CSV table of C-alpha atoms and ligand atoms in Angstrom, one decimal:
chain,number,residue,atom,x,y,z
E,1,MET,CA,-20.1,-2.3,13.7
E,2,GLN,CA,-18.5,-4.9,16.0
E,3,ASN,CA,-15.5,-4.4,17.9
E,4,LEU,CA,-12.9,-7.4,17.5
E,5,PHE,CA,-9.8,-6.5,19.8
E,6,SER,CA,-8.1,-4.2,21.4
E,7,CYS,CA,-4.4,-4.2,21.2
E,8,SER,CA,-2.4,-2.6,24.3
E,9,LEU,CA,1.0,-0.6,23.6
E,10,GLY,CA,2.8,0.5,26.6
E,11,GLN,CA,0.2,3.2,27.6
E,12,HIS,CA,-1.9,3.3,24.7
E,13,VAL,CA,-4.7,0.9,23.8
E,14,THR,CA,-6.0,0.6,20.3
E,15,GLN,CA,-9.5,-0.6,19.5
E,16,VAL,CA,-10.0,-2.3,16.1
E,17,VAL,CA,-13.2,-2.3,15.1
E,18,SER,CA,-14.8,-4.0,11.7
E,19,VAL,CA,-17.3,-1.5,10.1
E,20,ASP,CA,-19.8,-2.3,6.9
E,21,SER,CA,-19.3,0.8,5.1
E,22,ILE,CA,-17.3,4.2,5.9
E,23,ASP,CA,-20.5,6.0,6.4
E,24,GLU,CA,-20.9,4.2,9.5
E,25,VAL,CA,-17.7,5.8,10.9
E,26,VAL,CA,-19.1,9.0,9.5
E,27,ARG,CA,-22.3,8.6,11.3
E,28,MET,CA,-20.7,7.6,14.6
E,29,HIS,CA,-18.7,11.4,14.5
E,30,ALA,CA,-21.7,13.4,13.3
E,31,ASP,CA,-22.3,15.0,16.8
E,32,ILE,CA,-18.7,16.1,17.3
E,33,ASP,CA,-18.0,17.0,13.9
E,34,ARG,CA,-16.8,20.2,14.5
E,35,SER,CA,-14.0,18.9,16.5
E,36,VAL,CA,-13.1,16.1,13.9
E,37,LEU,CA,-10.2,16.6,11.2
E,38,TRP,CA,-11.0,14.3,8.3
E,39,VAL,CA,-7.9,13.4,5.9
E,40,CYS,CA,-8.0,11.6,3.0
E,41,ASP,CA,-6.3,11.5,-0.6
E,42,THR,CA,-7.4,12.1,-3.9
E,43,ASN,CA,-8.2,8.5,-4.6
E,44,THR,CA,-9.6,8.2,-1.1
E,45,ARG,CA,-12.1,11.2,-1.3
E,46,GLN,CA,-14.6,9.1,-2.8
E,47,PHE,CA,-15.3,7.3,0.6
E,48,LEU,CA,-16.4,10.6,2.3
E,49,PRO,CA,-19.5,12.6,1.6
E,50,ALA,CA,-18.9,15.5,-0.9
E,51,ASN,CA,-20.2,18.0,1.9
E,52,LEU,CA,-17.7,16.8,4.4
E,53,GLN,CA,-15.0,19.6,5.1
E,54,VAL,CA,-11.5,17.3,4.4
E,55,VAL,CA,-8.1,17.6,4.0
E,56,VAL,CA,-7.2,15.9,0.6
E,57,LEU,CA,-3.3,15.1,0.2
E,58,PRO,CA,-2.0,14.4,-3.2
E,59,CYS,CA,-2.0,10.7,-3.6
E,60,GLY,CA,1.0,8.5,-3.3
E,61,GLU,CA,4.4,8.3,-1.4
E,62,VAL,CA,5.0,12.1,-2.8
E,63,SER,CA,3.1,13.0,0.2
E,64,LYS,CA,5.2,11.6,3.0
E,65,ASN,CA,6.6,15.2,4.1
E,66,TRP,CA,6.4,18.1,6.4
E,67,THR,CA,4.4,19.6,3.5
E,68,SER,CA,1.4,17.4,4.0
E,69,ILE,CA,2.1,17.5,8.0
E,70,GLU,CA,1.8,21.3,7.9
E,71,ARG,CA,-1.2,21.5,5.7
E,72,ILE,CA,-2.8,19.1,8.1
E,73,VAL,CA,-2.2,21.1,11.4
E,74,SER,CA,-2.9,24.5,9.1
E,75,VAL,CA,-6.3,23.3,8.8
E,76,ALA,CA,-6.7,22.3,12.2
E,77,LYS,CA,-5.7,25.6,13.5
E,78,GLU,CA,-7.9,27.5,10.9
E,79,ARG,CA,-10.6,25.5,12.4
E,80,GLY,CA,-9.7,25.9,15.8
E,81,LEU,CA,-9.1,22.6,16.8
E,82,ALA,CA,-7.9,22.1,20.2
E,83,ARG,CA,-6.2,19.4,21.8
E,84,ASP,CA,-9.1,17.1,22.7
E,85,SER,CA,-9.8,17.0,18.9
E,86,LYS,CA,-9.7,13.8,16.9
E,87,PHE,CA,-7.9,13.7,13.8
E,88,LEU,CA,-9.4,10.7,11.2
E,89,ALA,CA,-7.4,9.7,8.2
E,90,VAL,CA,-9.2,7.7,5.5
E,91,GLY,CA,-6.6,6.1,3.4
E,92,GLY,CA,-3.6,3.6,2.7
E,93,GLY,CA,-0.7,3.8,4.9
E,94,VAL,CA,0.4,7.1,3.7
E,95,VAL,CA,-2.7,9.0,4.4
E,96,CYS,CA,-2.6,6.7,8.0
E,97,ASP,CA,1.0,7.5,8.5
E,98,MET,CA,0.7,11.5,7.7
E,99,THR,CA,-2.3,12.0,9.4
E,100,ALA,CA,-1.1,10.0,12.7
E,101,PHE,CA,1.9,12.0,12.6
E,102,ALA,CA,0.3,15.2,12.5
E,103,ALA,CA,-1.5,14.0,15.6
E,104,SER,CA,0.8,13.5,17.5
E,105,ILE,CA,2.4,16.8,17.2
E,106,TYR,CA,-0.4,19.0,17.2
E,107,MET,CA,-0.9,20.8,20.5
E,108,ARG,CA,1.6,18.2,21.7
E,109,GLY,CA,-0.8,15.5,20.6
E,110,CYS,CA,-4.5,14.9,19.9
E,111,SER,CA,-6.1,11.9,19.2
E,112,VAL,CA,-6.3,9.8,16.0
E,113,SER,CA,-8.5,7.3,14.1
E,114,LEU,CA,-7.7,5.2,11.3
E,115,VAL,CA,-9.6,4.0,8.5
E,116,PRO,CA,-7.4,1.9,6.3
E,117,THR,CA,-8.5,1.4,2.7
E,118,THR,CA,-5.6,-0.4,1.1
E,119,LEU,CA,-4.8,-4.0,2.1
E,120,LEU,CA,-1.3,-3.2,3.2
E,121,ALA,CA,-2.8,-0.1,5.8
E,122,MET,CA,-5.4,-2.9,7.0
E,123,VAL,CA,-2.8,-5.2,7.9
E,124,ASP,CA,0.1,-3.4,8.6
E,125,ALA,CA,0.4,0.3,8.8
E,126,SER,CA,-2.7,1.0,10.4
E,127,LEU,CA,-1.7,-1.1,13.7
E,128,GLY,CA,1.4,-0.7,16.0
E,129,GLY,CA,1.7,3.1,16.1
E,130,LYS,CA,4.7,3.9,13.8
E,131,THR,CA,4.6,7.3,11.8
E,132,ALA,CA,7.0,8.7,9.8
E,133,ILE,CA,7.8,11.1,6.9
E,134,ASP,CA,10.5,10.5,4.3
E,135,LEU,CA,13.3,13.2,4.7
E,136,LEU,CA,16.6,14.1,2.9
E,137,GLY,CA,16.3,11.2,0.5
E,138,ALA,CA,15.8,8.5,3.5
E,139,LYS,CA,12.2,6.6,3.8
E,140,ASN,CA,10.6,7.0,7.4
E,141,LEU,CA,13.6,9.1,8.5
E,142,VAL,CA,11.7,11.3,11.1
E,143,GLY,CA,8.7,10.0,12.8
E,144,THR,CA,7.1,8.9,15.9
E,145,PHE,CA,5.2,6.4,17.9
E,146,TYR,CA,1.9,7.0,18.5
E,147,PRO,CA,-1.1,4.4,18.1
E,148,ALA,CA,-4.4,5.3,16.9
E,149,LYS,CA,-7.1,5.0,19.3
E,150,GLU,CA,-9.6,3.1,16.7
E,151,VAL,CA,-8.8,1.4,13.8
E,152,TYR,CA,-11.8,1.0,11.9
E,153,VAL,CA,-11.6,-1.8,9.2
E,154,CYS,CA,-13.9,-1.8,6.0
E,155,ALA,CA,-13.0,-4.7,3.6
E,156,GLN,CA,-15.6,-3.4,1.1
E,157,THR,CA,-13.3,-0.5,0.5
E,158,LEU,CA,-10.7,-2.8,-1.1
E,159,GLU,CA,-13.0,-3.3,-4.2
E,160,THR,CA,-11.8,-0.5,-5.9
E,161,LEU,CA,-7.9,-1.3,-5.1
E,162,GLY,CA,-5.7,-1.8,-7.8
E,163,ASP,CA,-4.4,-5.3,-8.3
E,164,THR,CA,-0.7,-4.3,-7.4
E,165,GLU,CA,-1.9,-2.2,-4.3
E,166,PHE,CA,-3.6,-5.3,-3.7
E,167,ARG,CA,-0.8,-7.6,-3.8
E,168,ASN,CA,1.5,-5.3,-2.0
E,169,GLY,CA,-1.1,-6.2,1.2
E,170,LEU,CA,-1.1,-9.8,0.2
E,171,GLY,CA,2.7,-10.1,0.6
E,172,GLU,CA,2.8,-8.5,4.1
E,173,VAL,CA,-0.7,-11.5,4.9
E,174,LEU,CA,1.9,-14.3,3.7
E,175,LYS,CA,4.6,-13.0,5.9
E,176,HIS,CA,2.3,-13.0,8.8
E,177,ALA,CA,1.3,-16.5,8.1
E,178,VAL,CA,5.1,-17.5,8.4
E,179,LEU,CA,5.5,-15.8,11.9
E,180,SER,CA,2.0,-16.7,13.2
E,181,PRO,CA,2.6,-18.9,16.3
E,182,ASP,CA,0.9,-21.8,14.7
E,183,ASP,CA,-0.3,-22.7,11.0
E,184,SER,CA,-3.9,-21.7,11.3
E,185,LEU,CA,-3.4,-18.7,8.7
E,186,ALA,CA,-1.5,-20.7,6.1
E,187,THR,CA,-4.2,-23.1,6.2
E,188,PHE,CA,-6.9,-20.2,5.8
E,189,LEU,CA,-4.8,-18.8,2.6
E,190,THR,CA,-4.6,-22.3,1.2
E,191,ASP,CA,-8.1,-23.1,1.9
E,192,ASN,CA,-9.7,-19.9,0.4
E,193,ARG,CA,-7.5,-19.0,-2.1
E,194,MET,CA,-9.9,-18.5,-5.0
E,195,SER,CA,-12.3,-16.4,-2.4
E,196,ILE,CA,-9.3,-14.1,-1.5
E,197,LEU,CA,-8.2,-13.5,-4.9
E,198,GLN,CA,-11.7,-12.8,-6.1
E,199,ARG,CA,-12.1,-10.4,-3.3
E,200,SER,CA,-15.0,-11.9,-1.3
E,201,THR,CA,-15.5,-8.9,1.3
E,202,GLY,CA,-16.5,-12.0,4.1
E,203,VAL,CA,-13.4,-13.8,3.8
E,204,LEU,CA,-11.2,-11.0,3.5
E,205,GLU,CA,-12.4,-9.9,6.6
E,206,GLN,CA,-11.4,-13.0,8.3
E,207,MET,CA,-8.1,-12.8,6.7
E,208,ILE,CA,-7.4,-9.2,7.7
E,209,MET,CA,-8.4,-9.9,11.4
E,210,ALA,CA,-6.0,-13.3,11.3
E,211,SER,CA,-3.0,-11.4,9.9
E,212,LEU,CA,-3.7,-8.5,12.5
E,213,ALA,CA,-3.8,-10.9,15.3
E,214,VAL,CA,-0.2,-12.2,14.2
E,215,LYS,CA,1.2,-8.4,14.1
E,216,ARG,CA,-0.8,-8.1,17.5
E,217,GLN,CA,1.2,-10.6,19.1
E,218,TYR,CA,4.7,-9.1,18.2
E,219,ILE,CA,4.1,-5.5,18.6
E,220,GLU,CA,2.3,-5.7,22.2
E,221,ARG,CA,5.4,-7.5,23.4
E,222,ASP,CA,7.9,-4.9,22.0
E,223,PRO,CA,5.7,-1.8,21.5
E,224,THR,CA,8.9,0.5,20.8
E,225,GLU,CA,10.9,-2.3,18.7
E,226,LYS,CA,13.5,-2.2,21.6
E,227,GLN,CA,13.3,-6.0,22.4
E,228,GLY,CA,14.1,-7.5,19.2
E,229,ILE,CA,10.7,-9.2,19.0
E,230,ARG,CA,9.0,-6.7,16.7
E,231,ASP,CA,12.3,-6.8,14.2
E,232,ALA,CA,10.5,-10.1,13.5
E,233,LEU,CA,8.0,-8.6,11.3
E,234,ASN,CA,11.1,-7.4,9.1
E,235,LEU,CA,11.3,-10.8,7.8
E,236,GLY,CA,11.9,-10.6,4.0
E,237,HIS,CA,12.4,-6.8,4.1
E,238,THR,CA,16.0,-6.5,4.1
E,239,PHE,CA,16.4,-8.7,1.3
E,240,ALA,CA,13.4,-6.8,-0.4
E,241,HIS,CA,14.7,-3.2,0.4
E,242,ALA,CA,18.1,-4.4,-1.6
E,243,LEU,CA,15.8,-5.7,-4.7
E,244,GLU,CA,13.8,-2.7,-4.8
E,245,SER,CA,16.9,-0.3,-4.7
E,246,VAL,CA,18.4,-1.9,-7.7
E,247,GLY,CA,15.1,-2.0,-9.2
E,248,ASN,CA,15.3,2.0,-9.0
E,249,LEU,CA,12.0,1.6,-6.8
E,250,SER,CA,10.0,0.7,-10.3
E,251,THR,CA,11.1,-2.8,-11.2
E,252,TRP,CA,9.2,-4.9,-8.6
E,253,SER,CA,6.3,-3.5,-6.5
E,254,HIS,CA,6.8,-3.7,-2.6
E,255,GLY,CA,4.5,-7.0,-2.2
E,256,GLU,CA,6.4,-9.1,-5.0
E,257,ALA,CA,9.8,-7.7,-3.5
E,258,VAL,CA,8.5,-8.7,0.2
E,259,ALA,CA,7.3,-12.3,-1.1
E,260,TRP,CA,10.6,-12.9,-2.7
E,261,GLY,CA,12.5,-11.8,0.2
E,262,VAL,CA,10.6,-14.1,2.6
E,263,VAL,CA,11.5,-17.0,-0.1
E,264,ARG,CA,15.5,-15.7,0.3
E,265,ALA,CA,14.8,-15.6,4.2
E,266,LEU,CA,13.9,-19.0,4.4
E,267,GLN,CA,16.5,-20.3,1.8
E,268,ALA,CA,19.2,-18.7,3.9
E,269,GLY,CA,17.8,-20.2,7.5
E,270,VAL,CA,18.0,-23.6,5.8
E,271,ALA,CA,21.7,-22.9,4.4
E,272,VAL,CA,22.8,-22.0,8.0
E,273,GLY,CA,20.6,-25.0,9.6
E,274,THR,CA,18.1,-22.7,11.4
E,275,THR,CA,15.3,-23.6,9.3
E,276,ARG,CA,13.6,-27.0,8.1
E,277,THR,CA,13.5,-28.0,4.7
E,278,ASP,CA,9.9,-28.8,4.3
E,279,PHE,CA,8.6,-25.9,6.5
E,280,ALA,CA,10.7,-23.5,3.9
E,281,ARG,CA,9.2,-25.5,1.1
E,282,ARG,CA,5.7,-25.2,2.6
E,283,TYR,CA,5.9,-21.3,2.5
E,284,SER,CA,7.5,-20.7,-0.7
E,285,ASP,CA,4.8,-23.0,-2.3
E,286,LEU,CA,2.0,-20.8,-0.7
E,287,PHE,CA,3.8,-17.6,-2.3
E,288,THR,CA,3.8,-19.8,-5.7
E,289,GLU,CA,0.1,-20.7,-5.1
E,290,TYR,CA,-0.4,-17.1,-4.7
E,291,GLY,CA,1.6,-16.0,-8.0
E,292,PHE,CA,4.2,-14.6,-6.6
E,293,GLY,CA,7.6,-14.5,-8.5
E,294,ILE,CA,10.1,-16.1,-6.0
E,295,ASP,CA,12.7,-17.2,-8.2
E,296,TRP,CA,14.0,-14.0,-10.0
E,297,LYS,CA,17.7,-13.7,-10.1
E,298,VAL,CA,19.5,-10.3,-9.3
E,299,SER,CA,21.8,-9.7,-12.5
E,300,ASP,CA,23.8,-6.8,-10.5
E,301,VAL,CA,25.1,-8.6,-7.5
E,302,PRO,CA,27.5,-6.2,-6.6
E,303,ALA,CA,24.6,-3.2,-6.7
E,304,PHE,CA,22.5,-5.5,-4.3
E,305,LEU,CA,25.3,-6.3,-2.1
E,306,ALA,CA,25.8,-2.3,-2.0
E,307,ALA,CA,22.5,-1.9,-1.3
E,308,LEU,CA,22.6,-4.1,1.7
E,309,GLU,CA,25.7,-2.2,2.9
E,310,SER,CA,23.6,1.0,2.4
E,311,ASP,CA,21.0,-0.3,4.9
E,312,LYS,CA,23.9,-1.5,7.5
E,313,LYS,CA,25.1,2.6,7.1
E,314,LYS,CA,21.3,3.5,7.9
E,315,ARG,CA,21.1,1.1,11.0
E,316,GLY,CA,24.7,1.9,12.4
E,317,SER,CA,25.3,-1.8,13.0
E,318,ASN,CA,25.5,-5.1,11.0
E,319,VAL,CA,22.9,-5.7,8.9
E,320,ARG,CA,21.0,-8.8,10.8
E,321,PHE,CA,18.6,-10.6,8.6
E,322,VAL,CA,15.3,-12.3,10.4
E,323,LEU,CA,15.6,-16.1,9.9
E,324,MET,CA,13.0,-18.7,11.0
E,325,ALA,CA,13.8,-21.5,13.4
E,326,GLY,CA,10.4,-22.8,13.0
E,327,GLN,CA,6.3,-21.8,13.1
E,328,GLY,CA,6.2,-18.3,14.3
E,329,GLU,CA,9.9,-18.8,15.8
E,330,HIS,CA,12.4,-16.2,14.6
E,331,ILE,CA,16.1,-15.2,15.1
E,332,LEU,CA,18.4,-12.5,14.0
E,333,ARG,CA,21.4,-13.4,12.0
E,334,THR,CA,24.3,-11.9,10.2
E,335,LEU,CA,24.9,-13.5,6.7
E,336,ASP,CA,28.2,-13.3,5.0
E,337,ALA,CA,28.1,-12.1,1.2
E,338,GLN,CA,29.2,-15.4,-0.3
E,339,LEU,CA,26.3,-16.7,1.0
E,340,VAL,CA,24.1,-14.2,0.1
E,341,THR,CA,25.3,-13.9,-3.4
E,342,GLU,CA,24.3,-17.4,-3.6
E,343,LEU,CA,21.1,-16.9,-2.5
E,344,VAL,CA,20.1,-14.2,-5.0
E,345,SER,CA,21.8,-15.0,-8.0
G,401,NAD,N1,3.3,2.9,10.1
G,401,NAD,C1,3.4,1.7,9.5
G,401,NAD,O1,3.6,0.7,10.5
G,401,NAD,C2,3.6,1.1,8.2
G,401,NAD,C3,3.8,0.0,7.9
G,401,NAD,C4,3.8,-0.4,6.4
G,401,NAD,C5,3.8,0.6,5.8
G,401,NAD,N2,3.8,1.9,6.1
G,401,NAD,C6,3.8,2.7,5.0
G,401,NAD,O2,2.7,2.8,4.5
G,401,NAD,C7,2.8,3.5,3.0
G,401,NAD,C8,2.5,2.5,1.9
G,401,NAD,O3,0.9,2.2,2.4
G,401,NAD,P1,0.1,2.0,0.8
G,401,NAD,O4,0.7,0.8,0.4
G,401,NAD,O5,-1.5,1.5,1.5
G,401,NAD,O6,0.3,3.0,-0.2
G,401,NAD,P2,-0.4,4.4,-0.4
G,401,NAD,O7,-1.0,5.0,0.9
G,401,NAD,O8,0.3,5.3,-0.9
G,401,NAD,O9,-2.1,3.4,-0.9
G,401,NAD,C9,-2.0,3.2,-2.4
G,401,NAD,C10,-2.3,4.0,-3.5
G,401,NAD,O10,-3.8,3.4,-3.4
G,401,NAD,C11,-4.7,4.2,-3.2
G,401,NAD,N3,-5.9,3.8,-2.6
G,401,NAD,C12,-5.8,3.8,-1.4
G,401,NAD,N4,-7.1,3.4,-1.1
G,401,NAD,C13,-7.9,2.8,-2.0
G,401,NAD,C14,-9.0,2.2,-2.1
G,401,NAD,N5,-9.8,1.6,-1.8
G,401,NAD,N6,-9.3,2.2,-3.7
G,401,NAD,C15,-8.6,2.8,-4.5
G,401,NAD,N7,-7.2,3.4,-4.5
G,401,NAD,C16,-7.0,3.3,-3.1
G,401,NAD,C17,-3.8,5.6,-2.9
G,401,NAD,O11,-4.3,6.6,-3.1
G,401,NAD,C18,-2.8,5.1,-3.4
G,401,NAD,O12,-2.5,5.8,-5.0
G,401,NAD,C19,4.4,3.6,2.8
G,401,NAD,O13,4.4,4.9,2.8
G,401,NAD,C20,5.0,2.9,3.8
G,401,NAD,O14,6.4,3.5,4.6
G,401,NAD,C21,3.7,2.4,7.3
């Protein structure tokens, strides 16, 4: 076990720790076992000892609902857990979000620690304190800001992760490379591509830490997303969400859509004169090197524009795209429909 860094979010501090196996985390909590509630899903149950009492959620996005929250808090109450107890999530972004949300409201807040087991949860969902459930057909409609006390990163768990899920996380890592204040993450990704794609644990650990370090720089300066700094982390996501929406959330995986969206944002920056062409090309090439399809054309552009419009309604304001002014320097800009049409078709 190795303490890597701490991340301050307002009054909360999250300690990021690297562990060789999840057993280490279990052993660490053995003497307070009676006040710990473990939560996982049907796929991540394998990482916990068979004799441990665990709340097991159905796997996947379907579990981001009140039913999961009720199950977690019901079991906590049945077991007599008090406010000084701890909820411990072992799973991807869904399990982490559900456990942290439940912890944020159980007895007005008990502590929560996360053991992310997907690459996306390791580099993104576990750090930053956002929790939410999907409700009334809207993703992440109801939630809280509630940072975890500890995030235990165990890169070895990625060995069993499916390819699509792994690439969902890689899309976010490459996005972090664009947002990094320097190009060290991009260089690391270029130099270690084969080891990363072969999932060499040591190299993945380094990549995860470098990626988290980028996220940390944005969230520490804007813990509750009110300063326009944390918005940078949405780079590519406005394009991506509209693409996912026209594909009925099944044609493109989230990682593929994010990669495509980041490249559209880089090209938009070039078109409006905020992004240098060589900068945009370097990162487009990086996505291509990692096998992301960045040249898809949207066939139903009106549907795509309508999806952007619905994003605008959700936010109650004009859609502001994250564009890059240079390495690690973002700006928020509206784009006219004509330019968006040219970029996606
Ligand atoms: N809170 C945040 O800041 C934040 C940030 C990004 C995403 N999210 C949320 O995270 C969710 C997506 O997370 P995700 O991509 O991790 O999805 P997920 O949690 O649904 O996990 C994907 C699949 O992988 C399985 N799985 C998890 N770890 C595994 C492992 N090591 N081996 C084999 N299978 C494993 C899961 O059971 C699931 O079937 C979304 O709901 C999204 O809104 C939250």
